[in-house]
PDB file of N, CA and C in Angstrom:
ATOM      1  N   MET A 794      72.306 111.180  10.189  1.00 72.00           N
ATOM      2  CA  MET A 794      73.295 112.093  10.705  1.00 72.00           C
ATOM      3  C   MET A 794      72.577 113.339  11.201  1.00 72.00           C
ATOM      4  N   LEU A 795      72.926 113.756  12.388  1.00 79.00           N
ATOM      5  CA  LEU A 795      72.313 114.925  12.984  1.00 79.00           C
ATOM      6  C   LEU A 795      73.003 116.192  12.497  1.00 79.00           C
ATOM      7  N   THR A 796      72.229 117.236  12.327  1.00 84.00           N
ATOM      8  CA  THR A 796      72.816 118.511  11.952  1.00 84.00           C
ATOM      9  C   THR A 796      73.400 119.173  13.193  1.00 84.00           C
ATOM     10  N   LEU A 797      74.133 120.229  12.986  1.00 84.00           N
ATOM     11  CA  LEU A 797      74.758 120.943  14.091  1.00 84.00           C
ATOM     12  C   LEU A 797      73.700 121.534  15.018  1.00 84.00           C
ATOM     13  N   ASP A 798      72.632 122.086  14.435  1.00 85.00           N
ATOM     14  CA  ASP A 798      71.564 122.663  15.252  1.00 85.00           C
ATOM     15  C   ASP A 798      70.883 121.591  16.106  1.00 85.00           C
ATOM     16  N   GLN A 799      70.649 120.429  15.521  1.00 85.00           N
ATOM     17  CA  GLN A 799      70.025 119.346  16.272  1.00 85.00           C
ATOM     18  C   GLN A 799      70.935 118.872  17.403  1.00 85.00           C
ATOM     19  N   THR A 800      72.223 118.783  17.108  1.00 86.00           N
ATOM     20  CA  THR A 800      73.178 118.351  18.129  1.00 86.00           C
ATOM     21  C   THR A 800      73.240 119.354  19.264  1.00 86.00           C
ATOM     22  N   LEU A 801      73.276 120.639  18.937  1.00 86.00           N
ATOM     23  CA  LEU A 801      73.301 121.677  19.972  1.00 86.00           C
ATOM     24  C   LEU A 801      72.012 121.672  20.797  1.00 86.00           C
ATOM     25  N   ALA A 802      70.890 121.397  20.146  1.00 87.00           N
ATOM     26  CA  ALA A 802      69.621 121.319  20.872  1.00 87.00           C
ATOM     27  C   ALA A 802      69.646 120.139  21.848  1.00 87.00           C
ATOM     28  N   LEU A 803      70.211 119.022  21.443  1.00 85.00           N
ATOM     29  CA  LEU A 803      70.311 117.869  22.330  1.00 85.00           C
ATOM     30  C   LEU A 803      71.252 118.156  23.499  1.00 85.00           C
ATOM     31  N   ILE A 804      72.340 118.861  23.231  1.00 88.00           N
ATOM     32  CA  ILE A 804      73.284 119.208  24.303  1.00 88.00           C
ATOM     33  C   ILE A 804      72.617 120.131  25.302  1.00 88.00           C
ATOM     34  N   SER A 805      71.876 121.126  24.799  1.00 87.00           N
ATOM     35  CA  SER A 805      71.202 122.051  25.713  1.00 87.00           C
ATOM     36  C   SER A 805      70.076 121.364  26.472  1.00 87.00           C
ATOM     37  N   ALA A 806      69.554 120.267  25.927  1.00 88.00           N
ATOM     38  CA  ALA A 806      68.514 119.510  26.625  1.00 88.00           C
ATOM     39  C   ALA A 806      69.097 118.595  27.687  1.00 88.00           C
ATOM     40  N   GLY A 807      70.432 118.443  27.710  1.00 87.00           N
ATOM     41  CA  GLY A 807      71.073 117.670  28.760  1.00 87.00           C
ATOM     42  C   GLY A 807      71.543 116.287  28.356  1.00 87.00           C
ATOM     43  N   TYR A 808      71.549 115.992  27.062  1.00 87.00           N
ATOM     44  CA  TYR A 808      72.020 114.688  26.622  1.00 87.00           C
ATOM     45  C   TYR A 808      73.544 114.643  26.674  1.00 87.00           C
ATOM     46  N   THR A 809      74.087 113.473  26.978  1.00 86.00           N
ATOM     47  CA  THR A 809      75.534 113.308  27.027  1.00 86.00           C
ATOM     48  C   THR A 809      76.059 112.973  25.633  1.00 86.00           C
ATOM     49  N   LYS A 810      77.393 112.961  25.510  1.00 85.00           N
ATOM     50  CA  LYS A 810      78.019 112.663  24.233  1.00 85.00           C
ATOM     51  C   LYS A 810      77.669 111.250  23.769  1.00 85.00           C
ATOM     52  N   ASP A 811      77.647 110.308  24.713  1.00 85.00           N
ATOM     53  CA  ASP A 811      77.331 108.916  24.357  1.00 85.00           C
ATOM     54  C   ASP A 811      75.887 108.785  23.880  1.00 85.00           C
ATOM     55  N   GLU A 812      74.978 109.490  24.524  1.00 85.00           N
ATOM     56  CA  GLU A 812      73.576 109.412  24.120  1.00 85.00           C
ATOM     57  C   GLU A 812      73.369 110.022  22.740  1.00 85.00           C
ATOM     58  N   ILE A 813      74.053 111.117  22.465  1.00 83.00           N
ATOM     59  CA  ILE A 813      73.939 111.742  21.143  1.00 83.00           C
ATOM     60  C   ILE A 813      74.540 110.831  20.080  1.00 83.00           C
ATOM     61  N   ALA A 814      75.656 110.158  20.401  1.00 84.00           N
ATOM     62  CA  ALA A 814      76.256 109.220  19.456  1.00 84.00           C
ATOM     63  C   ALA A 814      75.309 108.059  19.182  1.00 84.00           C
ATOM     64  N   ALA A 815      74.535 107.662  20.188  1.00 83.00           N
ATOM     65  CA  ALA A 815      73.574 106.574  19.993  1.00 83.00           C
ATOM     66  C   ALA A 815      72.473 106.989  19.018  1.00 83.00           C
ATOM     67  N   PHE A 816      72.132 108.280  18.990  1.00 78.00           N
ATOM     68  CA  PHE A 816      71.135 108.749  18.033  1.00 78.00           C
ATOM     69  C   PHE A 816      71.662 108.669  16.606  1.00 78.00           C
ATOM     70  N   GLU A 817      72.938 108.872  16.454  1.00 78.00           N
ATOM     71  CA  GLU A 817      73.519 108.901  15.125  1.00 78.00           C
ATOM     72  C   GLU A 817      73.745 107.515  14.541  1.00 78.00           C
ATOM     73  N   THR A 818      73.922 106.496  15.381  1.00 77.00           N
ATOM     74  CA  THR A 818      74.148 105.149  14.867  1.00 77.00           C
ATOM     75  C   THR A 818      72.819 104.523  14.478  1.00 77.00           C
ATOM     76  N   PRO A 819      72.802 103.751  13.408  1.00 70.00           N
ATOM     77  CA  PRO A 819      71.542 103.111  13.015  1.00 70.00           C
ATOM     78  C   PRO A 819      71.150 102.042  14.032  1.00 70.00           C
ATOM     79  N   ALA A 820      69.845 101.905  14.225  1.00 63.00           N
ATOM     80  CA  ALA A 820      69.346 100.927  15.187  1.00 63.00           C
ATOM     81  C   ALA A 820      69.553  99.517  14.648  1.00 63.00           C
ATOM     82  N   GLU A 821      70.025  98.627  15.513  1.00 63.00           N
ATOM     83  CA  GLU A 821      70.215  97.239  15.120  1.00 63.00           C
ATOM     84  C   GLU A 821      68.887  96.503  15.276  1.00 63.00           C
ATOM     85  N   PRO A 822      68.592  95.568  14.380  1.00 57.00           N
ATOM     86  CA  PRO A 822      67.332  94.833  14.521  1.00 57.00           C
ATOM     87  C   PRO A 822      67.337  94.021  15.814  1.00 57.00           C
ATOM     88  N   ALA A 823      66.165  93.929  16.438  1.00 57.00           N
ATOM     89  CA  ALA A 823      66.051  93.230  17.716  1.00 57.00           C
ATOM     90  C   ALA A 823      66.256  91.733  17.536  1.00 57.00           C
ATOM     91  N   GLU A 824      65.782  91.180  16.435  1.00 58.00           N
ATOM     92  CA  GLU A 824      65.911  89.744  16.180  1.00 58.00           C
ATOM     93  C   GLU A 824      66.683  89.548  14.878  1.00 58.00           C
ATOM     94  N   PRO A 825      67.406  88.463  14.784  1.00 56.00           N
ATOM     95  CA  PRO A 825      68.098  88.218  13.520  1.00 56.00           C
ATOM     96  C   PRO A 825      67.084  88.031  12.394  1.00 56.00           C
ATOM     97  N   ALA A 826      67.510  88.334  11.194  1.00 55.00           N
ATOM     98  CA  ALA A 826      66.619  88.226  10.038  1.00 55.00           C
ATOM     99  C   ALA A 826      66.180  86.776   9.844  1.00 55.00           C
ATOM    100  N   ALA A 827      64.933  86.613   9.433  1.00 55.00           N
ATOM    101  CA  ALA A 827      64.392  85.274   9.200  1.00 55.00           C
ATOM    102  C   ALA A 827      65.048  84.682   7.956  1.00 55.00           C
ATOM    103  N   PRO A 828      65.195  83.363   7.907  1.00 54.00           N
ATOM    104  CA  PRO A 828      65.794  82.755   6.708  1.00 54.00           C
ATOM    105  C   PRO A 828      64.934  83.055   5.485  1.00 54.00           C
ATOM    106  N   ALA A 829      65.604  83.199   4.362  1.00 56.00           N
ATOM    107  CA  ALA A 829      64.898  83.561   3.136  1.00 56.00           C
ATOM    108  C   ALA A 829      63.922  82.465   2.722  1.00 56.00           C
ATOM    109  N   GLU A 830      64.257  81.208   2.976  1.00 57.00           N
ATOM    110  CA  GLU A 830      63.397  80.102   2.560  1.00 57.00           C
ATOM    111  C   GLU A 830      63.084  79.250   3.787  1.00 57.00           C
ATOM    112  N   PRO A 831      61.821  79.195   4.200  1.00 52.00           N
ATOM    113  CA  PRO A 831      61.495  78.375   5.366  1.00 52.00           C
ATOM    114  C   PRO A 831      61.725  76.898   5.057  1.00 52.00           C
ATOM    115  N   GLU A 832      62.156  76.169   6.065  1.00 57.00           N
ATOM    116  CA  GLU A 832      62.444  74.745   5.872  1.00 57.00           C
ATOM    117  C   GLU A 832      61.179  73.965   5.542  1.00 57.00           C
ATOM    118  N   GLU A 833      60.127  74.254   6.253  1.00 56.00           N
ATOM    119  CA  GLU A 833      58.872  73.532   6.035  1.00 56.00           C
ATOM    120  C   GLU A 833      57.753  74.552   6.040  1.00 56.00           C
ATOM    121  N   PRO A 834      56.926  74.579   5.021  1.00 53.00           N
ATOM    122  CA  PRO A 834      55.858  75.570   5.008  1.00 53.00           C
ATOM    123  C   PRO A 834      54.896  75.309   6.176  1.00 53.00           C
ATOM    124  N   ALA A 835      54.629  76.344   6.901  1.00 55.00           N
ATOM    125  CA  ALA A 835      53.749  76.218   8.064  1.00 55.00           C
ATOM    126  C   ALA A 835      52.304  76.334   7.617  1.00 55.00           C
ATOM    127  N   ALA A 836      51.471  75.558   8.266  1.00 54.00           N
ATOM    128  CA  ALA A 836      50.040  75.625   7.966  1.00 54.00           C
ATOM    129  C   ALA A 836      49.509  76.934   8.527  1.00 54.00           C
ATOM    130  N   PRO A 837      48.610  77.597   7.797  1.00 55.00           N
ATOM    131  CA  PRO A 837      48.081  78.858   8.296  1.00 55.00           C
ATOM    132  C   PRO A 837      47.302  78.629   9.595  1.00 55.00           C
ATOM    133  N   ALA A 838      47.655  79.390  10.584  1.00 54.00           N
ATOM    134  CA  ALA A 838      46.998  79.272  11.885  1.00 54.00           C
ATOM    135  C   ALA A 838      45.668  80.004  11.842  1.00 54.00           C
ATOM    136  N   PRO A 839      44.687  79.495  12.571  1.00 53.00           N
ATOM    137  CA  PRO A 839      43.396  80.184  12.582  1.00 53.00           C
ATOM    138  C   PRO A 839      43.560  81.566  13.222  1.00 53.00           C
ATOM    139  N   GLN A 840      42.915  82.536  12.634  1.00 58.00           N
ATOM    140  CA  GLN A 840      43.023  83.902  13.131  1.00 58.00           C
ATOM    141  C   GLN A 840      42.198  84.053  14.401  1.00 58.00           C
ATOM    142  N   GLU A 841      42.854  84.510  15.432  1.00 53.00           N
ATOM    143  CA  GLU A 841      42.185  84.745  16.704  1.00 53.00           C
ATOM    144  C   GLU A 841      42.193  86.238  16.978  1.00 53.00           C
ATOM    145  N   PRO A 842      41.262  86.710  17.741  1.00 51.00           N
ATOM    146  CA  PRO A 842      41.249  88.140  18.057  1.00 51.00           C
ATOM    147  C   PRO A 842      42.288  88.472  19.127  1.00 51.00           C
ATOM    148  N   ALA A 843      43.521  88.094  18.888  1.00 51.00           N
ATOM    149  CA  ALA A 843      44.593  88.314  19.859  1.00 51.00           C
ATOM    150  C   ALA A 843      44.890  89.799  20.077  1.00 51.00           C
ATOM    151  N   PRO A 844      44.954  90.639  19.032  1.00 52.00           N
ATOM    152  CA  PRO A 844      45.260  92.038  19.291  1.00 52.00           C
ATOM    153  C   PRO A 844      44.210  92.711  20.174  1.00 52.00           C
ATOM    154  N   ALA A 845      42.956  92.411  19.967  1.00 50.00           N
ATOM    155  CA  ALA A 845      41.912  93.030  20.786  1.00 50.00           C
ATOM    156  C   ALA A 845      42.007  92.540  22.224  1.00 50.00           C
ATOM    157  N   ALA A 846      42.325  91.265  22.394  1.00 48.00           N
ATOM    158  CA  ALA A 846      42.414  90.712  23.742  1.00 48.00           C
ATOM    159  C   ALA A 846      43.642  91.258  24.465  1.00 48.00           C
ATOM    160  N   SER A 847      44.721  91.507  23.737  1.00 49.00           N
ATOM    161  CA  SER A 847      45.941  91.986  24.397  1.00 49.00           C
ATOM    162  C   SER A 847      45.847  93.465  24.757  1.00 49.00           C
ATOM    163  N   THR A 848      45.085  94.243  23.997  1.00 49.00           N
ATOM    164  CA  THR A 848      44.981  95.670  24.317  1.00 49.00           C
ATOM    165  C   THR A 848      43.953  95.946  25.399  1.00 49.00           C
ATOM    166  N   ALA A 849      42.981  95.087  25.571  1.00 51.00           N
ATOM    167  CA  ALA A 849      41.947  95.320  26.579  1.00 51.00           C
ATOM    168  C   ALA A 849      42.528  95.319  27.997  1.00 51.00           C
ATOM    169  N   PRO A 850      43.369  94.363  28.407  1.00 53.00           N
ATOM    170  CA  PRO A 850      43.922  94.422  29.750  1.00 53.00           C
ATOM    171  C   PRO A 850      44.908  95.575  29.930  1.00 53.00           C
ATOM    172  N   ALA A 851      45.532  96.026  28.854  1.00 54.00           N
ATOM    173  CA  ALA A 851      46.506  97.108  28.980  1.00 54.00           C
ATOM    174  C   ALA A 851      45.830  98.430  29.306  1.00 54.00           C
ATOM    175  N   ALA A 852      44.628  98.643  28.807  1.00 58.00           N
ATOM    176  CA  ALA A 852      43.938  99.906  29.042  1.00 58.00           C
ATOM    177  C   ALA A 852      43.638 100.123  30.531  1.00 58.00           C
ATOM    178  N   PRO A 853      43.088  99.142  31.262  1.00 59.00           N
ATOM    179  CA  PRO A 853      42.873  99.378  32.687  1.00 59.00           C
ATOM    180  C   PRO A 853      44.182  99.547  33.450  1.00 59.00           C
ATOM    181  N   ALA A 854      45.228  98.850  33.035  1.00 60.00           N
ATOM    182  CA  ALA A 854      46.514  99.001  33.714  1.00 60.00           C
ATOM    183  C   ALA A 854      47.059 100.410  33.506  1.00 60.00           C
ATOM    184  N   ALA A 855      46.927 100.917  32.294  1.00 66.00           N
ATOM    185  CA  ALA A 855      47.389 102.274  32.027  1.00 66.00           C
ATOM    186  C   ALA A 855      46.545 103.270  32.802  1.00 66.00           C
ATOM    187  N   GLN A 856      45.257 103.028  32.866  1.00 74.00           N
ATOM    188  CA  GLN A 856      44.365 103.916  33.608  1.00 74.00           C
ATOM    189  C   GLN A 856      44.712 103.886  35.086  1.00 74.00           C
ATOM    190  N   GLY A 857      45.055 102.698  35.611  1.00 72.00           N
ATOM    191  CA  GLY A 857      45.441 102.580  37.008  1.00 72.00           C
ATOM    192  C   GLY A 857      46.708 103.356  37.297  1.00 72.00           C
ATOM    193  N   GLY A 858      47.645 103.328  36.374  1.00 83.00           N
ATOM    194  CA  GLY A 858      48.879 104.084  36.536  1.00 83.00           C
ATOM    195  C   GLY A 858      48.615 105.578  36.538  1.00 83.00           C
ATOM    196  N   GLN A 859      47.703 106.012  35.675  1.00 90.00           N
ATOM    197  CA  GLN A 859      47.353 107.425  35.640  1.00 90.00           C
ATOM    198  C   GLN A 859      46.651 107.840  36.927  1.00 90.00           C
ATOM    199  N   ASP A 860      45.798 106.962  37.444  1.00 90.00           N
ATOM    200  CA  ASP A 860      45.113 107.271  38.693  1.00 90.00           C
ATOM    201  C   ASP A 860      46.105 107.404  39.838  1.00 90.00           C
ATOM    202  N   GLN A 861      47.108 106.540  39.860  1.00 92.00           N
ATOM    203  CA  GLN A 861      48.121 106.620  40.913  1.00 92.00           C
ATOM    204  C   GLN A 861      48.906 107.923  40.812  1.00 92.00           C
ATOM    205  N   ILE A 862      49.218 108.323  39.599  1.00 93.00           N
ATOM    206  CA  ILE A 862      49.953 109.570  39.406  1.00 93.00           C
ATOM    207  C   ILE A 862      49.101 110.747  39.846  1.00 93.00           C
ATOM    208  N   LEU A 863      47.821 110.739  39.476  1.00 93.00           N
ATOM    209  CA  LEU A 863      46.933 111.830  39.878  1.00 93.00           C
ATOM    210  C   LEU A 863      46.784 111.895  41.395  1.00 93.00           C
ATOM    211  N   GLN A 864      46.673 110.747  42.040  1.00 93.00           N
ATOM    212  CA  GLN A 864      46.555 110.734  43.496  1.00 93.00           C
ATOM    213  C   GLN A 864      47.830 111.273  44.143  1.00 93.00           C
ATOM    214  N   ALA A 865      48.981 110.911  43.608  1.00 94.00           N
ATOM    215  CA  ALA A 865      50.242 111.410  44.149  1.00 94.00           C
ATOM    216  C   ALA A 865      50.347 112.919  43.966  1.00 94.00           C
ATOM    217  N   LEU A 866      49.911 113.421  42.812  1.00 94.00           N
ATOM    218  CA  LEU A 866      49.934 114.862  42.585  1.00 94.00           C
ATOM    219  C   LEU A 866      48.982 115.588  43.530  1.00 94.00           C
ATOM    220  N   GLU A 867      47.811 115.010  43.785  1.00 95.00           N
ATOM    221  CA  GLU A 867      46.864 115.621  44.713  1.00 95.00           C
ATOM    222  C   GLU A 867      47.443 115.673  46.122  1.00 95.00           C
ATOM    223  N   ARG A 868      48.092 114.570  46.551  1.00 95.00           N
ATOM    224  CA  ARG A 868      48.712 114.567  47.883  1.00 95.00           C
ATOM    225  C   ARG A 868      49.803 115.617  47.973  1.00 95.00           C
ATOM    226  N   LEU A 869      50.625 115.724  46.918  1.00 95.00           N
ATOM    227  CA  LEU A 869      51.691 116.709  46.903  1.00 95.00           C
ATOM    228  C   LEU A 869      51.122 118.123  46.948  1.00 95.00           C
ATOM    229  N   THR A 870      50.091 118.373  46.162  1.00 94.00           N
ATOM    230  CA  THR A 870      49.469 119.690  46.144  1.00 94.00           C
ATOM    231  C   THR A 870      48.889 120.037  47.509  1.00 94.00           C
ATOM    232  N   ASN A 871      48.203 119.070  48.121  1.00 92.00           N
ATOM    233  CA  ASN A 871      47.614 119.320  49.441  1.00 92.00           C
ATOM    234  C   ASN A 871      48.686 119.592  50.487  1.00 92.00           C
ATOM    235  N   SER A 872      49.791 118.855  50.435  1.00 92.00           N
ATOM    236  CA  SER A 872      50.844 119.076  51.429  1.00 92.00           C
ATOM    237  C   SER A 872      51.513 120.433  51.228  1.00 92.00           C
ATOM    238  N   ILE A 873      51.675 120.853  49.981  1.00 91.00           N
ATOM    239  CA  ILE A 873      52.257 122.174  49.712  1.00 91.00           C
ATOM    240  C   ILE A 873      51.326 123.269  50.211  1.00 91.00           C
ATOM    241  N   MET A 874      50.024 123.119  49.950  1.00 90.00           N
ATOM    242  CA  MET A 874      49.071 124.126  50.421  1.00 90.00           C
ATOM    243  C   MET A 874      49.036 124.170  51.946  1.00 90.00           C
ATOM    244  N   GLN A 875      49.086 123.004  52.588  1.00 88.00           N
ATOM    245  CA  GLN A 875      49.074 122.957  54.054  1.00 88.00           C
ATOM    246  C   GLN A 875      50.328 123.615  54.614  1.00 88.00           C
ATOM    247  N   HIS A 876      51.474 123.360  53.990  1.00 87.00           N
ATOM    248  CA  HIS A 876      52.719 123.986  54.435  1.00 87.00           C
ATOM    249  C   HIS A 876      52.649 125.502  54.282  1.00 87.00           C
ATOM    250  N   ASN A 877      52.069 125.970  53.185  1.00 85.00           N
ATOM    251  CA  ASN A 877      51.954 127.406  52.970  1.00 85.00           C
ATOM    252  C   ASN A 877      51.029 128.049  53.996  1.00 85.00           C
ATOM    253  N   VAL A 878      49.949 127.366  54.347  1.00 82.00           N
ATOM    254  CA  VAL A 878      49.032 127.908  55.344  1.00 82.00           C
ATOM    255  C   VAL A 878      49.713 127.956  56.706  1.00 82.00           C
ATOM    256  N   ASN A 879      50.427 126.894  57.066  1.00 78.00           N
ATOM    257  CA  ASN A 879      51.099 126.856  58.367  1.00 78.00           C
ATOM    258  C   ASN A 879      52.286 127.808  58.427  1.00 78.00           C
ATOM    259  N   GLY A 880      52.917 128.066  57.319  1.00 74.00           N
ATOM    260  CA  GLY A 880      54.113 128.888  57.318  1.00 74.00           C
ATOM    261  C   GLY A 880      53.851 130.362  57.072  1.00 74.00           C
ATOM    262  N   THR A 881      52.596 130.750  56.939  1.00 75.00           N
ATOM    263  CA  THR A 881      52.290 132.151  56.677  1.00 75.00           C
ATOM    264  C   THR A 881      52.626 132.980  57.908  1.00 75.00           C
ATOM    265  N   VAL A 882      53.409 134.004  57.717  1.00 71.00           N
ATOM    266  CA  VAL A 882      53.794 134.894  58.806  1.00 71.00           C
ATOM    267  C   VAL A 882      52.986 136.178  58.661  1.00 71.00           C
ATOM    268  N   GLN A 883      52.354 136.551  59.751  1.00 72.00           N
ATOM    269  CA  GLN A 883      51.579 137.780  59.715  1.00 72.00           C
ATOM    270  C   GLN A 883      52.516 138.963  59.921  1.00 72.00           C
ATOM    271  N   GLN A 884      52.236 140.020  59.217  1.00 73.00           N
ATOM    272  CA  GLN A 884      53.057 141.218  59.320  1.00 73.00           C
ATOM    273  C   GLN A 884      52.788 141.914  60.652  1.00 73.00           C
ATOM    274  N   PRO A 885      53.838 142.348  61.323  1.00 74.00           N
ATOM    275  CA  PRO A 885      53.623 143.094  62.561  1.00 74.00           C
ATOM    276  C   PRO A 885      52.981 144.440  62.235  1.00 74.00           C
ATOM    277  N   PRO A 886      52.313 145.027  63.194  1.00 77.00           N
ATOM    278  CA  PRO A 886      51.696 146.330  62.917  1.00 77.00           C
ATOM    279  C   PRO A 886      52.775 147.347  62.559  1.00 77.00           C
ATOM    280  N   GLU A 887      52.460 148.179  61.619  1.00 85.00           N
ATOM    281  CA  GLU A 887      53.443 149.144  61.147  1.00 85.00           C
ATOM    282  C   GLU A 887      53.695 150.221  62.203  1.00 85.00           C
ATOM    283  N   ARG A 888      54.955 150.634  62.281  1.00 85.00           N
ATOM    284  CA  ARG A 888      55.302 151.723  63.181  1.00 85.00           C
ATOM    285  C   ARG A 888      55.116 153.032  62.443  1.00 85.00           C
ATOM    286  N   THR A 889      54.615 153.979  63.123  1.00 89.00           N
ATOM    287  CA  THR A 889      54.468 155.307  62.531  1.00 89.00           C
ATOM    288  C   THR A 889      55.752 156.087  62.767  1.00 89.00           C
ATOM    289  N   ILE A 890      55.869 157.188  62.116  1.00 91.00           N
ATOM    290  CA  ILE A 890      57.048 158.038  62.284  1.00 91.00           C
ATOM    291  C   ILE A 890      57.132 158.547  63.721  1.00 91.00           C
ATOM    292  N   GLU A 891      55.971 158.863  64.282  1.00 91.00           N
ATOM    293  CA  GLU A 891      55.959 159.359  65.657  1.00 91.00           C
ATOM    294  C   GLU A 891      56.463 158.296  66.631  1.00 91.00           C
ATOM    295  N   ASP A 892      56.069 157.023  66.392  1.00 90.00           N
ATOM    296  CA  ASP A 892      56.530 155.940  67.265  1.00 90.00           C
ATOM    297  C   ASP A 892      58.046 155.770  67.169  1.00 90.00           C
ATOM    298  N   ALA A 893      58.597 155.843  65.965  1.00 89.00           N
ATOM    299  CA  ALA A 893      60.036 155.684  65.775  1.00 89.00           C
ATOM    300  C   ALA A 893      60.802 156.817  66.453  1.00 89.00           C
ATOM    301  N   LEU A 894      60.307 158.060  66.309  1.00 92.00           N
ATOM    302  CA  LEU A 894      60.977 159.193  66.951  1.00 92.00           C
ATOM    303  C   LEU A 894      60.885 159.094  68.468  1.00 92.00           C
ATOM    304  N   ALA A 895      59.736 158.638  68.963  1.00 91.00           N
ATOM    305  CA  ALA A 895      59.568 158.511  70.410  1.00 91.00           C
ATOM    306  C   ALA A 895      60.537 157.468  70.960  1.00 91.00           C
ATOM    307  N   GLU A 896      60.797 156.416  70.230  1.00 89.00           N
ATOM    308  CA  GLU A 896      61.744 155.401  70.688  1.00 89.00           C
ATOM    309  C   GLU A 896      63.172 155.925  70.674  1.00 89.00           C
ATOM    310  N   ILE A 897      63.473 156.828  69.741  1.00 92.00           N
ATOM    311  CA  ILE A 897      64.817 157.403  69.688  1.00 92.00           C
ATOM    312  C   ILE A 897      65.022 158.394  70.833  1.00 92.00           C
ATOM    313  N   ILE A 898      64.024 159.255  71.053  1.00 93.00           N
ATOM    314  CA  ILE A 898      64.150 160.290  72.082  1.00 93.00           C
ATOM    315  C   ILE A 898      64.096 159.676  73.473  1.00 93.00           C
ATOM    316  N   ALA A 899      63.100 158.850  73.724  1.00 90.00           N
ATOM    317  CA  ALA A 899      62.954 158.225  75.036  1.00 90.00           C
ATOM    318  C   ALA A 899      62.797 156.722  74.815  1.00 90.00           C
ATOM    319  N   PRO A 900      63.928 155.996  74.740  1.00 88.00           N
ATOM    320  CA  PRO A 900      63.834 154.559  74.481  1.00 88.00           C
ATOM    321  C   PRO A 900      63.106 153.845  75.617  1.00 88.00           C
ATOM    322  N   PRO A 901      62.357 152.805  75.292  1.00 83.00           N
ATOM    323  CA  PRO A 901      61.659 152.068  76.351  1.00 83.00           C
ATOM    324  C   PRO A 901      62.665 151.359  77.255  1.00 83.00           C
ATOM    325  N   ARG A 902      62.308 151.237  78.513  1.00 85.00           N
ATOM    326  CA  ARG A 902      63.198 150.606  79.461  1.00 85.00           C
ATOM    327  C   ARG A 902      63.149 149.083  79.236  1.00 85.00           C
ATOM    328  N   PRO A 903      64.335 148.438  79.331  1.00 83.00           N
ATOM    329  CA  PRO A 903      64.340 146.981  79.168  1.00 83.00           C
ATOM    330  C   PRO A 903      63.627 146.339  80.351  1.00 83.00           C
ATOM    331  N   SER A 904      62.885 145.304  80.068  1.00 80.00           N
ATOM    332  CA  SER A 904      62.165 144.607  81.143  1.00 80.00           C
ATOM    333  C   SER A 904      63.135 143.719  81.906  1.00 80.00           C
ATOM    334  N   LYS A 905      62.939 143.669  83.216  1.00 68.00           N
ATOM    335  CA  LYS A 905      63.810 142.844  84.059  1.00 68.00           C
ATOM    336  C   LYS A 905      63.262 141.439  84.085  1.00 68.00           C
ATOM    337  N   ARG A 906      64.149 140.502  84.076  1.00 63.00           N
ATOM    338  CA  ARG A 906      63.724 139.099  84.083  1.00 63.00           C
ATOM    339  C   ARG A 906      63.647 138.567  85.449  1.00 63.00           C
TER     340      ARG A 906
END
């Protein structure tokens, strides 16, 4: 059972009511329970290095996924930097007080097209 503080933390994290209710219910076993008494005793199978063999291919796959993520982040970073360089607006030269007063007293003539 979740406390009120935990529930409020989940709500502020964006969880829905159904998702929070799923946290409160006990997890159901994935497979039905094995019978208490096996029908026929199984002969012990020879031990193979299955765990080591199964984890070895997973490591390069995980590394490949990380490499893809890093490459995508690099592309995103480069495109953001390129956009910032292209979108940089240079500041116009500052007007002095004398220039502003001169424009008020004697405004420049509009150019004819």
